[in-house]
Short mmCIF file of C-alpha atoms in Angstrom, two decimals:
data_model
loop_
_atom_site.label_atom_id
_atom_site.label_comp_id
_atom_site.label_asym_id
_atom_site.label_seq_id
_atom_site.Cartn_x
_atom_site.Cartn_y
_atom_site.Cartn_z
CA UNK A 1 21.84 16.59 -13.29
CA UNK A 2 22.06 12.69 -12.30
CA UNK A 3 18.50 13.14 -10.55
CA UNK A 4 16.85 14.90 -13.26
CA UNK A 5 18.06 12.33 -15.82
CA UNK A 6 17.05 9.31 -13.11
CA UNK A 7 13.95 10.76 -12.48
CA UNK A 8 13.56 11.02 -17.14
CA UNK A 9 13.62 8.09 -16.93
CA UNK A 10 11.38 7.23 -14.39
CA UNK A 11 8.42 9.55 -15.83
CA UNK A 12 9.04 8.34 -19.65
CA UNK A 13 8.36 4.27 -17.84
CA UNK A 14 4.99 5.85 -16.05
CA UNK A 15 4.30 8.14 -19.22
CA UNK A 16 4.49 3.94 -21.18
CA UNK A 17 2.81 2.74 -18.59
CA UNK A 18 0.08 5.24 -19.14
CA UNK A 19 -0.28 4.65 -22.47
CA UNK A 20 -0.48 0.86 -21.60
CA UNK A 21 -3.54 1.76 -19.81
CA UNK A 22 -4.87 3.50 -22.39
CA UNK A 23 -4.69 1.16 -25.10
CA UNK A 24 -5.98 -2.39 -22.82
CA UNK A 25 -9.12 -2.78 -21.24
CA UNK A 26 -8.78 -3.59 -17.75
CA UNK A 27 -9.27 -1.92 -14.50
CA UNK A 28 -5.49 -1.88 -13.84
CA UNK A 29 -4.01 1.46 -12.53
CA UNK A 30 -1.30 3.33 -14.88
CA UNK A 31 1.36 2.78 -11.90
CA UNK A 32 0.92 -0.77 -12.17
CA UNK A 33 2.00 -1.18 -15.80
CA UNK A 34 4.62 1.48 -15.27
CA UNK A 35 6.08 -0.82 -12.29
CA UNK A 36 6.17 -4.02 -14.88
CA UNK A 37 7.61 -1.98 -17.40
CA UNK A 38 10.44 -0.72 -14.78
CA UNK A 39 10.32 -4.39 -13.79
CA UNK A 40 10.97 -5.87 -17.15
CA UNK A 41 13.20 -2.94 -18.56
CA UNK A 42 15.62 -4.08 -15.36
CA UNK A 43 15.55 -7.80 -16.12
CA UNK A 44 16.90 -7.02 -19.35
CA UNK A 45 19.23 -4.58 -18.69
CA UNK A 46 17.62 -1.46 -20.82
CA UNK A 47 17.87 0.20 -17.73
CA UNK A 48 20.34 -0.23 -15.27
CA UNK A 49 20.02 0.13 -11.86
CA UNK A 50 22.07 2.86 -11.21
CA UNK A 51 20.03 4.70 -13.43
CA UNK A 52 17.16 5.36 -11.38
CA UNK A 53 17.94 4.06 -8.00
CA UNK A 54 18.42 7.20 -5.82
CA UNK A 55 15.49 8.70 -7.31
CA UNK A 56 13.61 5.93 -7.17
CA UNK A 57 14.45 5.55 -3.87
CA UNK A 58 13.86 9.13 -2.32
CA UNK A 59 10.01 9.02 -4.25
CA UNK A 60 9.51 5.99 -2.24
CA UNK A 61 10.73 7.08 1.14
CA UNK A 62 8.62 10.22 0.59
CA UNK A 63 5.51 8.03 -0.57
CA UNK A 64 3.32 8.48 2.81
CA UNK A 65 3.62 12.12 2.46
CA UNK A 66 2.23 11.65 -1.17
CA UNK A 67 -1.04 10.05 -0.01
CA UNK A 68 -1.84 12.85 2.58
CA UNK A 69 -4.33 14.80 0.23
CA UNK A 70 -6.12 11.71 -0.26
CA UNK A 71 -6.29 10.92 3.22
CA UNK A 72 -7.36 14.75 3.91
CA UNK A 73 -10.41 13.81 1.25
CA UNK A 74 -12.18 12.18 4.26
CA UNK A 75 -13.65 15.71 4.95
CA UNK A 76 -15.67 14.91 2.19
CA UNK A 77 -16.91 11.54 1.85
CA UNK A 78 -17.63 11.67 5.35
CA UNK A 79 -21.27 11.22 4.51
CA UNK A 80 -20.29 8.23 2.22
CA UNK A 81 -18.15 6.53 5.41
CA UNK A 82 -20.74 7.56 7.57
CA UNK A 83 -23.45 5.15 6.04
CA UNK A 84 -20.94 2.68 6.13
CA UNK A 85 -19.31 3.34 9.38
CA UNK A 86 -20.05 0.24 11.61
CA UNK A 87 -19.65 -2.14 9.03
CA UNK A 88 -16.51 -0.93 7.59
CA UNK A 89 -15.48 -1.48 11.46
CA UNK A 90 -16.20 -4.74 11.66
CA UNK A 91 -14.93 -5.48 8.03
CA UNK A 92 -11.24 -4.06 8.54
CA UNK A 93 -10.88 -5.60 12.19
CA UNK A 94 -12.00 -9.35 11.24
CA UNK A 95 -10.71 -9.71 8.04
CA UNK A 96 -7.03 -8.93 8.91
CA UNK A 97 -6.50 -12.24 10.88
CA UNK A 98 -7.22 -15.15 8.40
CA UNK A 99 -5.01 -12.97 5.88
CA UNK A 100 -2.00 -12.86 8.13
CA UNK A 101 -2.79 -16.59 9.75
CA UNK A 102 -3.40 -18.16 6.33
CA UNK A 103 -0.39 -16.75 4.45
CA UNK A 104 1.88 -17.43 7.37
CA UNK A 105 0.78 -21.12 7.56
CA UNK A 106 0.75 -21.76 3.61
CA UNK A 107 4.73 -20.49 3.37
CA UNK A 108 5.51 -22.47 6.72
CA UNK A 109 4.23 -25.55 5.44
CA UNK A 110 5.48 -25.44 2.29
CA UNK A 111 9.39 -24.16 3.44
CA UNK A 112 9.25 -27.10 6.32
CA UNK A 113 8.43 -30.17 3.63
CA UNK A 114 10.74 -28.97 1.43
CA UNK A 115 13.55 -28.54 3.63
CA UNK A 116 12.30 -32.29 5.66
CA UNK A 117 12.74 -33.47 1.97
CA UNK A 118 16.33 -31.97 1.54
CA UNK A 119 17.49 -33.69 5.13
CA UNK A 120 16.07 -36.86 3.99
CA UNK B 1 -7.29 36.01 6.31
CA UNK B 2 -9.11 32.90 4.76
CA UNK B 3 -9.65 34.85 1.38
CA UNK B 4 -5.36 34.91 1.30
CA UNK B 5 -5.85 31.07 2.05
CA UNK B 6 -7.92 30.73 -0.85
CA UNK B 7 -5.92 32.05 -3.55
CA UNK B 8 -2.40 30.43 -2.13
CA UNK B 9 -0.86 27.57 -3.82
CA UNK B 10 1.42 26.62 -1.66
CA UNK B 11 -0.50 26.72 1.76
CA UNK B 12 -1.98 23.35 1.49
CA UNK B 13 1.17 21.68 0.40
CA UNK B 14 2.92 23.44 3.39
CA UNK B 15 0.11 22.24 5.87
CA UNK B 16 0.23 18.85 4.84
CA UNK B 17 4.25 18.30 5.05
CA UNK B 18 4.53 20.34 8.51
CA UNK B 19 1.86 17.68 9.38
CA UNK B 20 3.83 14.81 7.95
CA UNK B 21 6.75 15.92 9.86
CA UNK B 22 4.90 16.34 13.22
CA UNK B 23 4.11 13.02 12.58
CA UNK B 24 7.51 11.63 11.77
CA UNK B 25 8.88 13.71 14.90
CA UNK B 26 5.92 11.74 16.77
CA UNK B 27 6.44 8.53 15.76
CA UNK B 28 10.40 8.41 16.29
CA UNK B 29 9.91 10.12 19.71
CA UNK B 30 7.18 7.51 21.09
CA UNK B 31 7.96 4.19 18.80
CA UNK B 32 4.20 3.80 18.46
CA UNK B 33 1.99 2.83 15.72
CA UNK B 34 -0.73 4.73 16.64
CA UNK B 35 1.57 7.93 15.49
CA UNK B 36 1.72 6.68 12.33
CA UNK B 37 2.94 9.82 10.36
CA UNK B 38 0.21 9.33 7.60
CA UNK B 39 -2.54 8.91 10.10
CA UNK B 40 -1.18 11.61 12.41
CA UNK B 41 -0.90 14.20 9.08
CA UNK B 42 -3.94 13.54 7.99
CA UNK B 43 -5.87 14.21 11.19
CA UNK B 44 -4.26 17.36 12.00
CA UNK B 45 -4.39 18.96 8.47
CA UNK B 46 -7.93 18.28 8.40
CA UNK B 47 -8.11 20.05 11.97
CA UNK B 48 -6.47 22.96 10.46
CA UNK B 49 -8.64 23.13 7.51
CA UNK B 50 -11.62 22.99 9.98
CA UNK B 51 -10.41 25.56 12.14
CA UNK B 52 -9.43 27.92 9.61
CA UNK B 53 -12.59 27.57 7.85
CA UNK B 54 -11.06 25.95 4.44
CA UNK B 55 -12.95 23.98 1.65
CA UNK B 56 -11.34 20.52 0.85
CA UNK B 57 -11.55 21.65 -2.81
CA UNK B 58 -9.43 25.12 -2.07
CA UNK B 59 -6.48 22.75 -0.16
CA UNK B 60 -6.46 20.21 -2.66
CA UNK B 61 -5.92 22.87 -5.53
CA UNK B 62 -2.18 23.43 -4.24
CA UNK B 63 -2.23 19.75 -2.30
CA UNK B 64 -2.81 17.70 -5.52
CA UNK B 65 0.93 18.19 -6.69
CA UNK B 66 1.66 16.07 -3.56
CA UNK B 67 -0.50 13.50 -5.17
CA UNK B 68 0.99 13.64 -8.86
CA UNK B 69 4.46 12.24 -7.69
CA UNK B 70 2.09 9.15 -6.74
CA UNK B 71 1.57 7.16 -9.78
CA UNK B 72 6.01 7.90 -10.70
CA UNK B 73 6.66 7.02 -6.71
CA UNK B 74 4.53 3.62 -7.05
CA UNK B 75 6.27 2.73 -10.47
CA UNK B 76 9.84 2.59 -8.66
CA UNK B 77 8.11 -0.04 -6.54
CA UNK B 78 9.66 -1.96 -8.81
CA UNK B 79 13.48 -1.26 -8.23
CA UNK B 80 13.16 -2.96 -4.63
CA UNK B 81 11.56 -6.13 -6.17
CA UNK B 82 14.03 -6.67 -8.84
CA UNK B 83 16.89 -5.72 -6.21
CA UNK B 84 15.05 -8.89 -3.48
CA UNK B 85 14.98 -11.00 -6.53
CA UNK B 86 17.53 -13.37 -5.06
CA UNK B 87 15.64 -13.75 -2.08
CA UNK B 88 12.36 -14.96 -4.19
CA UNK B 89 13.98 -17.17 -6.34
CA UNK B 90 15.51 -19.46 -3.43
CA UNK B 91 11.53 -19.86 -2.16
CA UNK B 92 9.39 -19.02 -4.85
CA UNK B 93 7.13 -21.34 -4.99
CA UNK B 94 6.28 -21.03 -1.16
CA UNK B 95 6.51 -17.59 -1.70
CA UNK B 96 4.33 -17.14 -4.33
CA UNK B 97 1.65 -19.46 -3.42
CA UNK B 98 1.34 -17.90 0.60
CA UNK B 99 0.97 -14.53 -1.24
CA UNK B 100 -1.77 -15.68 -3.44
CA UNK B 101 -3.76 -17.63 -0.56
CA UNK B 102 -3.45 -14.95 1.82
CA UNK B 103 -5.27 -12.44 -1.30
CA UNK B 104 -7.67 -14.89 -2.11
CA UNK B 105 -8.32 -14.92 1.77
CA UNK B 106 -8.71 -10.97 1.94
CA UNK B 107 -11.28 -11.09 -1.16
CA UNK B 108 -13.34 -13.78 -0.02
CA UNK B 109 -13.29 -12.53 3.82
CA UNK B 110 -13.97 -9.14 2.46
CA UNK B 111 -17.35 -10.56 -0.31
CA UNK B 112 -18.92 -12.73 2.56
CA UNK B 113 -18.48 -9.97 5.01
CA UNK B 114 -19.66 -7.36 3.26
CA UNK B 115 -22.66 -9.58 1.42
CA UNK B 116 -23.77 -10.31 5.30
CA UNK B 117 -23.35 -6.85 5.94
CA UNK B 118 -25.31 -5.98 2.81
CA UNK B 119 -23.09 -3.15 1.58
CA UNK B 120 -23.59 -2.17 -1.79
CA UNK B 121 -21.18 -2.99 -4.88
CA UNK B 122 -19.17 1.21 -4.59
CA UNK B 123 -18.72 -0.02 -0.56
CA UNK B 124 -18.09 -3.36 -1.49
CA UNK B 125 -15.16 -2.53 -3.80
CA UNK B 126 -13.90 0.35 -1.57
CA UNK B 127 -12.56 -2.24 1.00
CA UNK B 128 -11.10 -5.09 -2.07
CA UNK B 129 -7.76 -3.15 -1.59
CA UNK B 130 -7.48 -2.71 2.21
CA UNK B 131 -4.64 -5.10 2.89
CA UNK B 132 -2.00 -3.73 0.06
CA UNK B 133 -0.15 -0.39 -0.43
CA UNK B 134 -2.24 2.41 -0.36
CA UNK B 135 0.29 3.09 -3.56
CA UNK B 136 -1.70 0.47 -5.37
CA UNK B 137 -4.80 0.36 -3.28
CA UNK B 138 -5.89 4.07 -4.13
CA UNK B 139 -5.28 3.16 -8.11
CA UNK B 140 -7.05 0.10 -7.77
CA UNK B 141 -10.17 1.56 -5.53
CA UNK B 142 -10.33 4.58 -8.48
CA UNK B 143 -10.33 1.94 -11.26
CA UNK B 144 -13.42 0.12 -9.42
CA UNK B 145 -15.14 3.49 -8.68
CA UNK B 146 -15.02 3.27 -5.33
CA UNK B 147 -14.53 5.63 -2.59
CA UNK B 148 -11.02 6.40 -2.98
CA UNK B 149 -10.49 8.60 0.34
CA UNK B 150 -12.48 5.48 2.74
CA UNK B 151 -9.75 3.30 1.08
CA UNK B 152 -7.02 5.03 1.84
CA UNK B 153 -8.03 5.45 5.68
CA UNK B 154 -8.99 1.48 5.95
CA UNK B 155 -5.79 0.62 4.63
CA UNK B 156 -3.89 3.00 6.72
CA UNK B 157 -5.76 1.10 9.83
CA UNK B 158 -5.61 -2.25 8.56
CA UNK B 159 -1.54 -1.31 8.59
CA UNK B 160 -1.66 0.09 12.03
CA UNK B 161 -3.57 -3.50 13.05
CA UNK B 162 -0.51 -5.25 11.92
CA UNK B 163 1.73 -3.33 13.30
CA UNK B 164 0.51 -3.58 16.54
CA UNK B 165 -0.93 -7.00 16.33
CA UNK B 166 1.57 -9.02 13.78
CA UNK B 167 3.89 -10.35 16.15
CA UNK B 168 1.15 -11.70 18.84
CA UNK B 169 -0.37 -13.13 16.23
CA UNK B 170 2.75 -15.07 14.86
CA UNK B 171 3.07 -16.36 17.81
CA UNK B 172 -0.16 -17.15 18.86
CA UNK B 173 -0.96 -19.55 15.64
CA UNK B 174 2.43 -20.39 15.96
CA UNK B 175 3.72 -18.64 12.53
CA UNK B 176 7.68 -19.20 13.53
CA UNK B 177 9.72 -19.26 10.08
CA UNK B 178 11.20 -16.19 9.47
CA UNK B 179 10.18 -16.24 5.67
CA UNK B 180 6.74 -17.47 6.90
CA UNK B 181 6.23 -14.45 9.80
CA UNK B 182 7.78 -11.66 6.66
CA UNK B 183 5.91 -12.66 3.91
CA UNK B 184 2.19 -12.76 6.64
CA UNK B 185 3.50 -9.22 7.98
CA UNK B 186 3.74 -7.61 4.09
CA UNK B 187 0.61 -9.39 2.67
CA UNK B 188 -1.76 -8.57 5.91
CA UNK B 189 -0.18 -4.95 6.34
CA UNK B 190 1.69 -3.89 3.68
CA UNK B 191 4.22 -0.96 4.58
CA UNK B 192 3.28 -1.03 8.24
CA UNK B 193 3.27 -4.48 8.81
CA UNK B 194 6.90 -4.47 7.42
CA UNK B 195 8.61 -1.42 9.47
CA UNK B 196 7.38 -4.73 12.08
CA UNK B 197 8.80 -7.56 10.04
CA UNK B 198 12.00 -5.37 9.86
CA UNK B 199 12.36 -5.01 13.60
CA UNK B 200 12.11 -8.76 13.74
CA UNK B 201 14.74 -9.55 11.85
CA UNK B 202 16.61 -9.16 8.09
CA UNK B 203 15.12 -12.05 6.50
CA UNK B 204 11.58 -11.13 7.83
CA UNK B 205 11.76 -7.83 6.71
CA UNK B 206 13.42 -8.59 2.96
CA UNK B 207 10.77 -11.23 2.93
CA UNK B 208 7.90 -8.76 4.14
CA UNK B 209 8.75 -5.98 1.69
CA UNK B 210 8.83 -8.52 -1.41
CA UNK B 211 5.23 -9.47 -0.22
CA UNK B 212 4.33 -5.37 -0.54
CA UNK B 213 4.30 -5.79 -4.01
CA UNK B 214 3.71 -9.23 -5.02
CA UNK B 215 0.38 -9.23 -3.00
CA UNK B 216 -0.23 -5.53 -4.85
CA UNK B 217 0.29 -6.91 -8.07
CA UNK B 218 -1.98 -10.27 -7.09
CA UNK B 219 -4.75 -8.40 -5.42
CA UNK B 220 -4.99 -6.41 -8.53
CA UNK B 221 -5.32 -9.27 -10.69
CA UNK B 222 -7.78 -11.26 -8.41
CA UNK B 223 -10.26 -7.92 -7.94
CA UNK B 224 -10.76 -7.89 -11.78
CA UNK B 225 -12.74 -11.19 -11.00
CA UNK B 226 -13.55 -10.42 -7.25
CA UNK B 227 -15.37 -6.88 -7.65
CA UNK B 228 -18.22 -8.31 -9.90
CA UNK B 229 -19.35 -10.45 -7.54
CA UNK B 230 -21.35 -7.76 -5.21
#
């Protein structure tokens, strides 16, 4: 009974967060209002955190398995990824560093002056 | 044979989790990234489906209640952010402002690359989420019409780069504060680049999976203005 009444919970927040979506304009997924509403509905204490955290817990261990149809869907836009093949290559290799280098370097710099100011 | 295949419910669900946990079974036998259990599920139910002769369309009829848990799975994303909070508030203006740099990097990367490239705006927006969840990537690359399935497999890769490459790369540019080496893992590979961060150390990994969905939530925001720009 506890994981059906965790997991109410859960699907009345995405079921909100749905109807977020529905009623503002921007290209923001469902889940992603759902997760703010979870968010906010913690903060405040409407819902506690025993209240949803095994189930919230197992759907997230289980995520990967979730995104396997999609993944499958490849058989299908293979023409679309084939057009695309060599740049999409390219795109995925060479972008990755300056994300990891950049964010790395940004928090570094930032943590190191504020603890130089702290020792001061 | 096929014709039974056509009319069960159940088979592609079955396919795709015996997959999943030949891939898990992989991946905790040989410690490597390349068996990622997503990557190594996907490749071999598509196998079967080629060998046994089965449309996408007929597997995804029973598959596609794998996919519904999704959108709930991706709104408990936020029970592991509210229960880090502690850890953001001590750094939170580092925090937040390396998270928001390294998107900004990713988008503008991705426009000049692809704009060199030439791709067109559906490619173009395709590859806006590869560095974030696929939880939140797939969502995003449906709400900008691209091609949903080519995201998911770029940001599978792009997770398998950082896994493999994360720590070389801390070390090479000489990344070497804990909170700095988590938060680069979670923003440049998400999931993947975490199970890393985690192996490094606590604070790395707390640090890495707080970046999961802060640089979800900020790469959401930023392709709203990004994805009209090709």
């Amino acid at each position: 009974m506890k994981y059906l009444k965790q997991f109410l919970i859960i699907l009345a927040i995405t079921f909100l967060g749905e109807l977020v979506k529905y009623l503002l304009p921007f290209p923001i997924p469902a889940s992603i209002y759902g997760m703010i509403l979870l968010f906010a509905a913690l903060m405040t204490g409407i819902v506690k955190l025993e209240q949803v955290r095994d189930t919230g817990r197992f759907l997230i261990e289980i995520m990967p398995a979730m995104m396997i149809p999609a993944g499958v869907g490849l058989m299908v836009s293979w023409d679309a990824l084939k057009k695309m093949l060599i740049p999409v290559i390219i795109i995925t290799l060479v972008s990755y560093f300056p994300v990891q280098i950049v964010t790395g370097h940004i928090a570094q710099f930032i943590i190191r002056r504020k603890e130089e100011k702290v020792n001061e | 044979m096929s014709n039974f295949l056509n009319d069960s419910l159940f088979a592609g669900v079955s396919i795709s989790l015996i997959a999943y946990m030949i891939g898990v079974f992989l991946n905790n036998k040989y410690k490597m990234p390349l068996f990622n259990p997503l990557l190594v599920s996907v490749i071999l139910s598509i196998v079967v489906l080629i060998v046994a002769d089965v449309d996408y369309e007929v597997y995804n009829a029973g598959a596609s209640y794998l996919s519904w848990f999704l959108t709930p799975a991706t709104v408990c994303l936020a029970i592991p952010l509210y229960e880090q909070l502690h850890v953001l508030k001590k750094n939170w203006f580092a925090i937040i402002l390396a998270i928001v740099s390294g998107v900004i990097t990713s988008s503008v990367t991705i426009l000049v690359l692809s704009k060199i490239m030439k791709l067109n705006h559906k490619e173009y927006v395709t590859l806006l989420p590869k560095s974030i969840t696929t939880a939140i990537g797939m969502g995003l690359s449906e709400e900008m019409q691209g091609y949903v399935t080519i995201t998911v497999a770029v940001i599978i890769i792009t997770g398998v780069i950082g896994n493999v490459l994360g720590e070389a790369v801390c070390k090479i540019f000489r990344i070497t504060h804990p909170v700095a080496k988590g938060l680069s893992l979670g923003t440049s590979a998400h999931v993947l680049g975490t199970a890393k961060a985690m192996e490094m150390g606590d604070v790395e990994g707390a640090m890495s999976s707080l970046s999961i969905v802060v640089a979800g939530l900020m790469t959401v925001a930023s392709s709203i203005v990004f994805s009209n720009l090709i």
